[in-house]
Short mmCIF file of C-alpha atoms in Angstrom, two decimals:
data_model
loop_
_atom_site.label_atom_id
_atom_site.label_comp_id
_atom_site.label_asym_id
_atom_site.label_seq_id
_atom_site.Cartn_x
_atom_site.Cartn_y
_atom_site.Cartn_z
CA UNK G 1 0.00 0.00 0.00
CA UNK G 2 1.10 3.58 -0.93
CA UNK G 3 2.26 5.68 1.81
CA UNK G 4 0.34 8.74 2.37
CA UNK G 5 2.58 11.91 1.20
CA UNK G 6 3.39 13.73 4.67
CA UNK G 7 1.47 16.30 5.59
CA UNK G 8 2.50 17.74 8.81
CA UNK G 9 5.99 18.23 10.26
CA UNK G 10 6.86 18.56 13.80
CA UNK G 11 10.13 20.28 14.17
CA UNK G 12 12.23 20.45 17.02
CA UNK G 13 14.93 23.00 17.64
CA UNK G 14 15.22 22.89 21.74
CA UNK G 15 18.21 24.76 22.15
CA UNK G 16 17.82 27.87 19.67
CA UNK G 17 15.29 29.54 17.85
CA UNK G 18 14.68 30.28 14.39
CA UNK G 19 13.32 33.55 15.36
CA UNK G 20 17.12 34.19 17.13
CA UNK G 21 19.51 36.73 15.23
CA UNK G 22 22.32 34.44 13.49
CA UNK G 23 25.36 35.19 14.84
CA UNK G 24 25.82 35.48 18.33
CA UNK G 25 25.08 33.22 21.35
CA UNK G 26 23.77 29.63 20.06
CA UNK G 27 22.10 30.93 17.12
CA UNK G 28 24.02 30.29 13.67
CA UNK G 29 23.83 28.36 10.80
CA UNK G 30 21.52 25.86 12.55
CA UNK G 31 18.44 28.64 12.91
CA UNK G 32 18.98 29.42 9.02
CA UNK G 33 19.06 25.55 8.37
CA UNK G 34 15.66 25.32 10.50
CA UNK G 35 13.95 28.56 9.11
CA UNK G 36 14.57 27.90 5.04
CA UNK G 37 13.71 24.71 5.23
CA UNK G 38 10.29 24.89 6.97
CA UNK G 39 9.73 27.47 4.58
CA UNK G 40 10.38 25.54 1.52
CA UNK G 41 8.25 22.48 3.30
CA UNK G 42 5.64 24.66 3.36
CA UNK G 43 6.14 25.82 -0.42
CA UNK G 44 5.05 21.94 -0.63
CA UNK G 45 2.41 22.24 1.06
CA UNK G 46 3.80 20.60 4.21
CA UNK G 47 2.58 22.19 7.73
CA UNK G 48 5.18 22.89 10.06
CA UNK G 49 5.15 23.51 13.52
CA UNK G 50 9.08 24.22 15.36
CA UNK G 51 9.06 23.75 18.80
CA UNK G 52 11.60 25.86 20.57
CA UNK G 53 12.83 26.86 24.57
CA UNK G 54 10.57 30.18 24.95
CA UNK G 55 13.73 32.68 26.26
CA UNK G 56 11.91 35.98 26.92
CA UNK G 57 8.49 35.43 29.16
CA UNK G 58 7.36 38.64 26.78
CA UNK G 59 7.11 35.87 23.63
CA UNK G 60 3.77 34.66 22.71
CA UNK G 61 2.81 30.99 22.46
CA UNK G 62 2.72 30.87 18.92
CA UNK G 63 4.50 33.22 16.48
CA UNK G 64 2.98 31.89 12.52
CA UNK G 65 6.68 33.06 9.87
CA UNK G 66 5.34 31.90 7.02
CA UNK G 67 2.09 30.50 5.61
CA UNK G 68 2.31 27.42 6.89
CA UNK G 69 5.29 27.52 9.47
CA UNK G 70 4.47 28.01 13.30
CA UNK G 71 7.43 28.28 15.80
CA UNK G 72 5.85 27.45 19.43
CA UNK G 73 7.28 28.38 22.15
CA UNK G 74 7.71 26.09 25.21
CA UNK G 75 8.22 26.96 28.83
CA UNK G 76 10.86 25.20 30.38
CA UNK G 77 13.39 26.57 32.96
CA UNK G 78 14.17 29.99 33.28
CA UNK G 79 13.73 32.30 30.06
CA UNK G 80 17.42 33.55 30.87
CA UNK G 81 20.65 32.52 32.04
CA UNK G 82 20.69 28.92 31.26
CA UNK G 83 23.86 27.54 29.36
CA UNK G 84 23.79 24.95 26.40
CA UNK G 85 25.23 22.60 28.66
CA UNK G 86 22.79 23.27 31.35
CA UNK G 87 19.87 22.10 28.96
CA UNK G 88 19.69 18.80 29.66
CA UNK G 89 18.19 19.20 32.77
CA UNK G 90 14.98 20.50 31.40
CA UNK G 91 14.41 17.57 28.81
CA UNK G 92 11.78 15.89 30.51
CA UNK G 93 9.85 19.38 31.04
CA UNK G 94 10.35 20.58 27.28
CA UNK G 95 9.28 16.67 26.06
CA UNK G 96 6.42 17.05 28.52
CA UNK G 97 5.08 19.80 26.69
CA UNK G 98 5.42 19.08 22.98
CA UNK G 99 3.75 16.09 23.93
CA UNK G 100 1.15 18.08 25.85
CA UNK G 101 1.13 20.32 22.52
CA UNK G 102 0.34 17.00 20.30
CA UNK G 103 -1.96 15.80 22.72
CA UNK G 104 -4.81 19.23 21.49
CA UNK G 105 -4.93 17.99 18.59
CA UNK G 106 -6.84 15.12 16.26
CA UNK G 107 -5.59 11.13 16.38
CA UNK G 108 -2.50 11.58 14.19
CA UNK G 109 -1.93 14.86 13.36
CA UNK G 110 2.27 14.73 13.01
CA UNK G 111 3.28 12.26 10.07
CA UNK G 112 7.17 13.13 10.65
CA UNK G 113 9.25 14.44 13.86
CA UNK G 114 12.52 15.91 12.34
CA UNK G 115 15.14 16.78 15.28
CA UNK G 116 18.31 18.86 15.07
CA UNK G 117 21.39 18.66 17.03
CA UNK G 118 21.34 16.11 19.82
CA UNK G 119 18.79 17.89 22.74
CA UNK G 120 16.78 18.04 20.47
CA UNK G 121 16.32 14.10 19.17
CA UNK G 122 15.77 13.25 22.59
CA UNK G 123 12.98 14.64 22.77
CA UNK G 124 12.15 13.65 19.28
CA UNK G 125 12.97 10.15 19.62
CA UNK G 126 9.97 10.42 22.76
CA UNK G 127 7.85 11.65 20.61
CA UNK G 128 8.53 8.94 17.86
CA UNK G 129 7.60 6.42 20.38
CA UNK G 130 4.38 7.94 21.91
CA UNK G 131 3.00 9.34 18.47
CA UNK G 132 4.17 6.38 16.60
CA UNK G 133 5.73 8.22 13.68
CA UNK G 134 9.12 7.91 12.93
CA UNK G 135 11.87 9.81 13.26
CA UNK G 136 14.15 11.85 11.14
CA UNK G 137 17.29 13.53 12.95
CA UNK G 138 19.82 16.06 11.66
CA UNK G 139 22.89 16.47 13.77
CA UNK G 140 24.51 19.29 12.71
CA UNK G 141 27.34 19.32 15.16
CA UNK G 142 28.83 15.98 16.47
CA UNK G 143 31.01 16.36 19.93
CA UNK G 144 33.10 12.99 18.63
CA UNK G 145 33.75 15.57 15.68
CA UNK G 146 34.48 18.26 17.61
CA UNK G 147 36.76 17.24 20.22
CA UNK G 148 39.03 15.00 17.45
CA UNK G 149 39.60 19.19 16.10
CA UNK G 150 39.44 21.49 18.99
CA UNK G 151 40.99 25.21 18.88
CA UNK G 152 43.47 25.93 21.32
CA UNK G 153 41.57 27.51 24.85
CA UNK G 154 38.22 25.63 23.48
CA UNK G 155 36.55 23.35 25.73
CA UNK G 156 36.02 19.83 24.71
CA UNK G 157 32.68 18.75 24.52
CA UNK G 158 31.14 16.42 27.96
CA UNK G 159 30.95 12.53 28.03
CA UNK G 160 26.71 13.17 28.82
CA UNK G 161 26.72 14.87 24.75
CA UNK G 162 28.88 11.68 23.75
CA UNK G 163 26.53 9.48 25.34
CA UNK G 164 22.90 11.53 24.32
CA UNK G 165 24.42 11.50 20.68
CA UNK G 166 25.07 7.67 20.35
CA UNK G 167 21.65 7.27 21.89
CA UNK G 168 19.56 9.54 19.46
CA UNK G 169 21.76 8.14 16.47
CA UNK G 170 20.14 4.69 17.62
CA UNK G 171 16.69 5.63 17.79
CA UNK G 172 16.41 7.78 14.60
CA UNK G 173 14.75 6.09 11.73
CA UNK G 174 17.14 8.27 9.65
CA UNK G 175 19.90 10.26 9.89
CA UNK G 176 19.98 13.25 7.33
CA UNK G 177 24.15 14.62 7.17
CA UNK G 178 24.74 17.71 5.72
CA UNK G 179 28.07 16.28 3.76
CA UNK G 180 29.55 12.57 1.87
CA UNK G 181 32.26 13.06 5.09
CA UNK G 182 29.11 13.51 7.90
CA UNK G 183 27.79 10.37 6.64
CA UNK G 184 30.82 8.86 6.96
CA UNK G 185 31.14 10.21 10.03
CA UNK G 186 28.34 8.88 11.67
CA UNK G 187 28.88 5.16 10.23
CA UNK G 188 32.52 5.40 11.27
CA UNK G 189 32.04 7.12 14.62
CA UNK G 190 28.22 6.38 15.70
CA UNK G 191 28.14 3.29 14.59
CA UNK G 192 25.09 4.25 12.50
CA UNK G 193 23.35 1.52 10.11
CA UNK G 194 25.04 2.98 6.97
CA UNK G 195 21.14 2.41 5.30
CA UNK G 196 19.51 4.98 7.56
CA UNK G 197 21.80 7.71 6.36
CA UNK G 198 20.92 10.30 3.98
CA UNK G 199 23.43 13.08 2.22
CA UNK G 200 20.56 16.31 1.96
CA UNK G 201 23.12 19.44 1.05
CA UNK G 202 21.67 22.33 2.72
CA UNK G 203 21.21 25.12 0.48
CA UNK G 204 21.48 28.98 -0.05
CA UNK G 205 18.51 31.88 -0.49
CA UNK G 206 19.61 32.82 -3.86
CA UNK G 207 17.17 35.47 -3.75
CA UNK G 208 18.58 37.28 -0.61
CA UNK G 209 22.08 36.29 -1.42
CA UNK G 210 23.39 37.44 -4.83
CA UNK G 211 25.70 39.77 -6.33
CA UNK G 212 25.26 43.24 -6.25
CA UNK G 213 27.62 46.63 -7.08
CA UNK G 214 30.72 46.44 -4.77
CA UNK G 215 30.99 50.04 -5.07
CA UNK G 216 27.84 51.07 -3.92
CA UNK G 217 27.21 48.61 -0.88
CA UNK G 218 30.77 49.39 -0.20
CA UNK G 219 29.33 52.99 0.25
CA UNK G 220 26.04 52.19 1.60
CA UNK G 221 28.90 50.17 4.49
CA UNK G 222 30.79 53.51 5.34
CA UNK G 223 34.00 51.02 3.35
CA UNK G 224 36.42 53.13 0.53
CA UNK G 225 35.61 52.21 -3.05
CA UNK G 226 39.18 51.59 -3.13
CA UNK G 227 39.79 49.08 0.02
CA UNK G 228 41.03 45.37 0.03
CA UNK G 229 38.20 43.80 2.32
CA UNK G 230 38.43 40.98 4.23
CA UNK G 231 35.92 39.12 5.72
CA UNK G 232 35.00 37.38 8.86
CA UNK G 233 31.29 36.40 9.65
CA UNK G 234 30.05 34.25 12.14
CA UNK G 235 30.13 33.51 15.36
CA UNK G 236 33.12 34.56 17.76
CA UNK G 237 34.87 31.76 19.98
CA UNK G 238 37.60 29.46 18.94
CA UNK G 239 36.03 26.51 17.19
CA UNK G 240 35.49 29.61 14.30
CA UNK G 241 38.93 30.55 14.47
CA UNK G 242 38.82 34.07 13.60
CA UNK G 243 41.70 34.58 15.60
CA UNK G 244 43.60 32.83 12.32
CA UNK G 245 42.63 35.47 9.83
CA UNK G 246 43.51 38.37 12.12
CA UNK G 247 47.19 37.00 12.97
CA UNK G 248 47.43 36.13 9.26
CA UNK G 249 46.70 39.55 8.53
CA UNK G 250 49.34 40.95 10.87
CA UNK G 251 51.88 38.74 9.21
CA UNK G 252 50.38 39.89 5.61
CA UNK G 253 51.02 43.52 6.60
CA UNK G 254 54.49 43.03 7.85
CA UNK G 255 56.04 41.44 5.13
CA UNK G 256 53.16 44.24 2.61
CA UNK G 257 53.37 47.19 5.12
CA UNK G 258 51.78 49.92 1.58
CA UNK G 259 48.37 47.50 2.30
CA UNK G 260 47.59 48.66 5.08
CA UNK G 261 46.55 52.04 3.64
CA UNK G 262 43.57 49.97 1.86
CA UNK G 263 43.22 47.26 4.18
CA UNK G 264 39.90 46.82 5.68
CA UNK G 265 38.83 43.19 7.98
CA UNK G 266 35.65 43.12 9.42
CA UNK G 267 34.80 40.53 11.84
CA UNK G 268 30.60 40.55 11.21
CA UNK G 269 29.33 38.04 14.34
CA UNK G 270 29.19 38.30 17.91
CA UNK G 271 30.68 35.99 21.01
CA UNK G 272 29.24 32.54 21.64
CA UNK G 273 30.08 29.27 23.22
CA UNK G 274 33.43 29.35 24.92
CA UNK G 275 33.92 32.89 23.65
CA UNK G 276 31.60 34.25 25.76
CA UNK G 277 34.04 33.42 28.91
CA UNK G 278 35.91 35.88 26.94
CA UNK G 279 34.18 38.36 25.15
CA UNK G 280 36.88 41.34 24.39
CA UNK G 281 39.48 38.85 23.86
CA UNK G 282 39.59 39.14 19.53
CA UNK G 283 39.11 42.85 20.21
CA UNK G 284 42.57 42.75 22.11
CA UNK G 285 44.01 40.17 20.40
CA UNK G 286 43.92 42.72 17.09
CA UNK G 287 45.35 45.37 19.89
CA UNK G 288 48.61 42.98 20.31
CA UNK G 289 49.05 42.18 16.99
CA UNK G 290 49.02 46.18 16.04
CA UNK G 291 46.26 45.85 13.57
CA UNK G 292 43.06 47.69 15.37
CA UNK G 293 43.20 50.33 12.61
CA UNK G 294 42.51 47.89 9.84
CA UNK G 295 40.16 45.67 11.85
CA UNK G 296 36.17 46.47 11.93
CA UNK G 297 34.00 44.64 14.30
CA UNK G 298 30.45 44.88 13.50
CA UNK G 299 27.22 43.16 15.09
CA UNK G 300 25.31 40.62 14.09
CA UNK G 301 23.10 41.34 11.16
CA UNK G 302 19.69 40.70 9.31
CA UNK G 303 20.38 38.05 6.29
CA UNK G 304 19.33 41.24 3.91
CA UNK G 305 22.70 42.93 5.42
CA UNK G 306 24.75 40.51 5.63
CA UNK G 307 24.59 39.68 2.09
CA UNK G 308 25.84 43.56 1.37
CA UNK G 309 29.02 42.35 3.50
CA UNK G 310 29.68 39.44 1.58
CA UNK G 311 29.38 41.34 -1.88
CA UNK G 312 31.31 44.20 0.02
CA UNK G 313 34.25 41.67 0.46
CA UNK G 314 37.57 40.99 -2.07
CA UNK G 315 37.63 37.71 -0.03
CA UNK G 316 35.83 35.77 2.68
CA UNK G 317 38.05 34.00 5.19
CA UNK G 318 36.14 30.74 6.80
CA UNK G 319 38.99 29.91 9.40
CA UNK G 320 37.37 26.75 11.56
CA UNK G 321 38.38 23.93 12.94
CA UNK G 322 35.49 22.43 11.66
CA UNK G 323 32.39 22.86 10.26
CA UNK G 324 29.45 20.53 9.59
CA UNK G 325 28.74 22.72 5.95
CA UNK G 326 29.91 25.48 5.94
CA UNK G 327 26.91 28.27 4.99
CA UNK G 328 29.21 31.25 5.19
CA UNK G 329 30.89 30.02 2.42
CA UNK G 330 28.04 28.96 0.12
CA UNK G 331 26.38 32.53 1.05
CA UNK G 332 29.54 34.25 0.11
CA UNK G 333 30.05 32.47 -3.11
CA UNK G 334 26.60 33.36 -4.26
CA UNK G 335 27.29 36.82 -3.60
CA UNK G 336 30.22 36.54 -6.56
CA UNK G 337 32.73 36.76 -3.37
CA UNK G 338 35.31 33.95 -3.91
CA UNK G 339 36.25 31.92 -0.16
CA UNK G 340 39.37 31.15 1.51
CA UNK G 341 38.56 28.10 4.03
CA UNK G 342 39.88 25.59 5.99
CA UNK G 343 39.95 22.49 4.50
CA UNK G 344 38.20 20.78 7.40
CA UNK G 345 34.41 19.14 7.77
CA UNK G 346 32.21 19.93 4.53
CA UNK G 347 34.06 23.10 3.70
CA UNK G 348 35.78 21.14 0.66
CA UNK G 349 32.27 20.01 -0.18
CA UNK G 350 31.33 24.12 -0.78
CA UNK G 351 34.36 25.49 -1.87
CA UNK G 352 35.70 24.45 -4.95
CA UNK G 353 39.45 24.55 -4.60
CA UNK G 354 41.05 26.77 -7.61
CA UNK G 355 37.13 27.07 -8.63
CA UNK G 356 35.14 28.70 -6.55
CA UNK G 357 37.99 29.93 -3.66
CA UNK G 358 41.05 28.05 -2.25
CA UNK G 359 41.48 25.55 0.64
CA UNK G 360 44.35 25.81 3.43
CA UNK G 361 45.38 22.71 4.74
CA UNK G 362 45.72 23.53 8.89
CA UNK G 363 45.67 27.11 10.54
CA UNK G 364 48.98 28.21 10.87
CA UNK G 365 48.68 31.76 10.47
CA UNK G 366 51.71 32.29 8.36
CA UNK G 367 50.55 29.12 5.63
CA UNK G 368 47.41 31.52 5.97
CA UNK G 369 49.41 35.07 5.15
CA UNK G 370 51.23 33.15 2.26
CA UNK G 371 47.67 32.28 0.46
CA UNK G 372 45.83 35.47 1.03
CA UNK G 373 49.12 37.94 -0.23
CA UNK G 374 49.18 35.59 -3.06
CA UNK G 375 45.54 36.27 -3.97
CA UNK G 376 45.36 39.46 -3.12
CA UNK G 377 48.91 40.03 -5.72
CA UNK G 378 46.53 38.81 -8.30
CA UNK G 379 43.41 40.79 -9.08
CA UNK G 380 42.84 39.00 -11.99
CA UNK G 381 42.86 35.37 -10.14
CA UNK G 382 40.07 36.91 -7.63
CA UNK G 383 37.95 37.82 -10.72
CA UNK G 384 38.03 34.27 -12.11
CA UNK G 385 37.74 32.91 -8.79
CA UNK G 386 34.67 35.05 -8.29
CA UNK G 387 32.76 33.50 -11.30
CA UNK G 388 33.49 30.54 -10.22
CA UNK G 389 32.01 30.82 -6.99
CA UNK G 390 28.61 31.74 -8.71
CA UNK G 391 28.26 28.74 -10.46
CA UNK G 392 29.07 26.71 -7.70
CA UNK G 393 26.30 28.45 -5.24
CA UNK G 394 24.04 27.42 -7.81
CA UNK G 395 24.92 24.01 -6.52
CA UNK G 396 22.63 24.79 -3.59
CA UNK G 397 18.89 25.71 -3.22
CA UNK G 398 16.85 25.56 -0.46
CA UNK G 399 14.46 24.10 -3.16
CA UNK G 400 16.63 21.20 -3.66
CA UNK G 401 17.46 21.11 -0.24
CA UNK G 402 13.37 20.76 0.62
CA UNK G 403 12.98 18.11 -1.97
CA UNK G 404 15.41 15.58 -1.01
CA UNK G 405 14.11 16.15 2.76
CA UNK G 406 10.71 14.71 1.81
CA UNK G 407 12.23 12.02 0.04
CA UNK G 408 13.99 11.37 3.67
CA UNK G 409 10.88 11.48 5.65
CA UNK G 410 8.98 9.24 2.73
CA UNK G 411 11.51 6.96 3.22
CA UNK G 412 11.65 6.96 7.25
CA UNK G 413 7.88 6.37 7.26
CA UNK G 414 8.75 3.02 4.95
CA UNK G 415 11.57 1.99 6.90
CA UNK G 416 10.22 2.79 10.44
CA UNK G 417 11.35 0.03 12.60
CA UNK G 418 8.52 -1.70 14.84
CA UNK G 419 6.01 0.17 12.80
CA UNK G 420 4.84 -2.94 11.07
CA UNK G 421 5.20 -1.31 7.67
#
């Protein structure tokens, strides 16, 4: 018997909402992931409801962001103050009330419950149980991941994530990974049943990010017509590294000291994570290195502005130590802005080396210096480079991204295990 097509979504984002400004505290490229594709579920046709930690006692119970997508907030534990790693004590409360939620409505009304990052499928894999419907559960960050490539003064993740991790792995029905290598990944490190893994690419709002005049945003910015930009966005605390693009740029300006008169680096994000125990330090870190009058740090902005910064930019530096995609990059690239990354996590899945941008093997600052003063030496590398990034952002689409998620759930409703099916 046919399966019928899904109708209704429960998503569950515990730990940060899609309504949160990317780029500070716990919201990133998780909250984009969340809000584009709900939207493009519900371009389907597909109801979505998120169910987030309400943070603010002033937030109503239900905020509707699309036609179609509903983020709900739930009480549980104080709206302020709590840490990432103080979250799982209010598991049972926040699964007490999505199924409390559930329970208002008809026999049935969830066909799919789609977790992300660990808190998150604990929850959902209670739900699976008590609503019957399976389980689909994207990761996003893995702490096995994380503490096998941890910046220097970063905190390794806790056994209890280790632990939560290999559990939800178990009891998802499947496992979407954001990259070929996150798959792997989870096989190699999880131990997850290699046919309950999916590769879905998350994708880019080409609409919101796309190329635009470099002179004029670069005016609209308060940045010279004339200046070498380089960019930083994203959050601040080591795992990011942005600490390697500033100390690269010291060493670019000592060995190119004329630069500096056109040099301009703005770090676009604010503190999060372990960077919060330390919230000035990149501001005197660029103090040290004697490079405060080159270096711009600016807020976290609205997607609308941050694509001006990325289309602002000669280059985009994407510095981690790992990342599970990489949206900076594909954002930048389909802004016409050509990427320097790490080659770490799905970065070399985004950035096409000697295509699109080029890929540094480690973050050694001066290995860093050498490949930025050789791009920036050659203006007419950085224009090719820059075409090339265009066609490979058309790589990703939230459309495409939307589509192979229903095939995903389709396919966890066949495969549910104990379902009888």
């Amino acid at each position: 018997m046919t399966t019928p097509a899904v109708r209704r979504v429960a998503m569950i984002s515990l730990h940060t909402s899609p309504l949160d400004q990317p780029g500070t505290g716990d919201a990133g490229g998780m909250n984009v992931y969340v809000t584009e594709l709900s939207r493009r579920l519900a371009r389907h046709g597909v109801e979505v409801d998120i169910f987030t930690r309400a943070t603010s006692s002033a937030l109503p119970e239900a905020v509707a962001v699309d036609p179609g997508v509903v983020v709900r907030h739930i009480h549980a534990g104080p709206f302020e103050g709590l840490t990432k790693n103080e979250l799982p004590g209010q598991l049972c409360v926040f699964a007490r009330e999505v199924l409390r939620a559930e329970a208002a409505q008809p026999s049935g009304h969830y066909d799919v419950v789609h977790s992300h990052y660990w808190l998150s499928g604990q929850v959902g894999a209670l739900a699976r149980d008590r609503w019957g419907v399976p389980l689909v559960h994207t990761m996003h960050t893995m702490a096995k991941v994380k503490n096998e490539a941890m910046a220097a003064g970063d905190t390794p993740e806790p056994a209890a994530r280790v632990i939560g991790e290999e559990q939800v792995v178990d009891a998802a029905d499947v496992l979407v990974a954001n990259t070929d290598l996150e798959a792997k990944q989870l096989i190699n490190l999880y131990d997850a049943d290699p046919g309950r893994v999916e590769v879905v690419y998350p994708g880019v709002d080409l609409d919101t990010f796309t190329p635009r005049d470099p002179v004029a945003v670069r005016r609209d910015l308060g940045l010279p017509a004339d200046a070498t930009v380089l960019l930083f966005a994203g959050r601040i605390q080591p795992l990011k590294a942005p600490d390697v693009l500033l100390r690269a740029v010291a060493h670019v300006l000592e060995r190119r000291p004329g630069l500096r008169r056109h040099l301009v680096v703005p770090v676009v994000g604010g503190p999060s994570g372990s960077g919060l125990d330390r919230p000035a330090s990149l501001v005197q870190l660029a103090h040290e290195l004697g490079i405060s009058d080159v270096v711009r740090f600016v807020p976290p902005v609205a997607q609308t502005d941050l694509a001006r910064w990325y289309a602002a930019a000669t280059l985009v530096a994407v510095p981690s130590y790992n990342e599970s995609f990489g949206l900076v990059a594909a954002e930048a690239q389909a802004c016409g802005t050509p990427v320097v990354a790490a080659a770490v996590g799905g970065l070399p899945t985004v950035v096409r080396d000697g295509v699109s941008g080029l890929l540094v093997e480690g973050h050694d600052p001066v290995r860093w210096a050498d490949t930025l003063e050789r791009l920036l030496a050659d203006p007419a590398r950085i224009e090719a480079l820059g075409a090339g990034a265009l066609a490979q952002a058309r790589e990703f689409s939230w459309e495409a991204t939307a589509g192979r998620t229903l095939e995903a759930y389709d396919r966890a409703r066949t495969v549910m295990r104990g379902s009888g099916t």
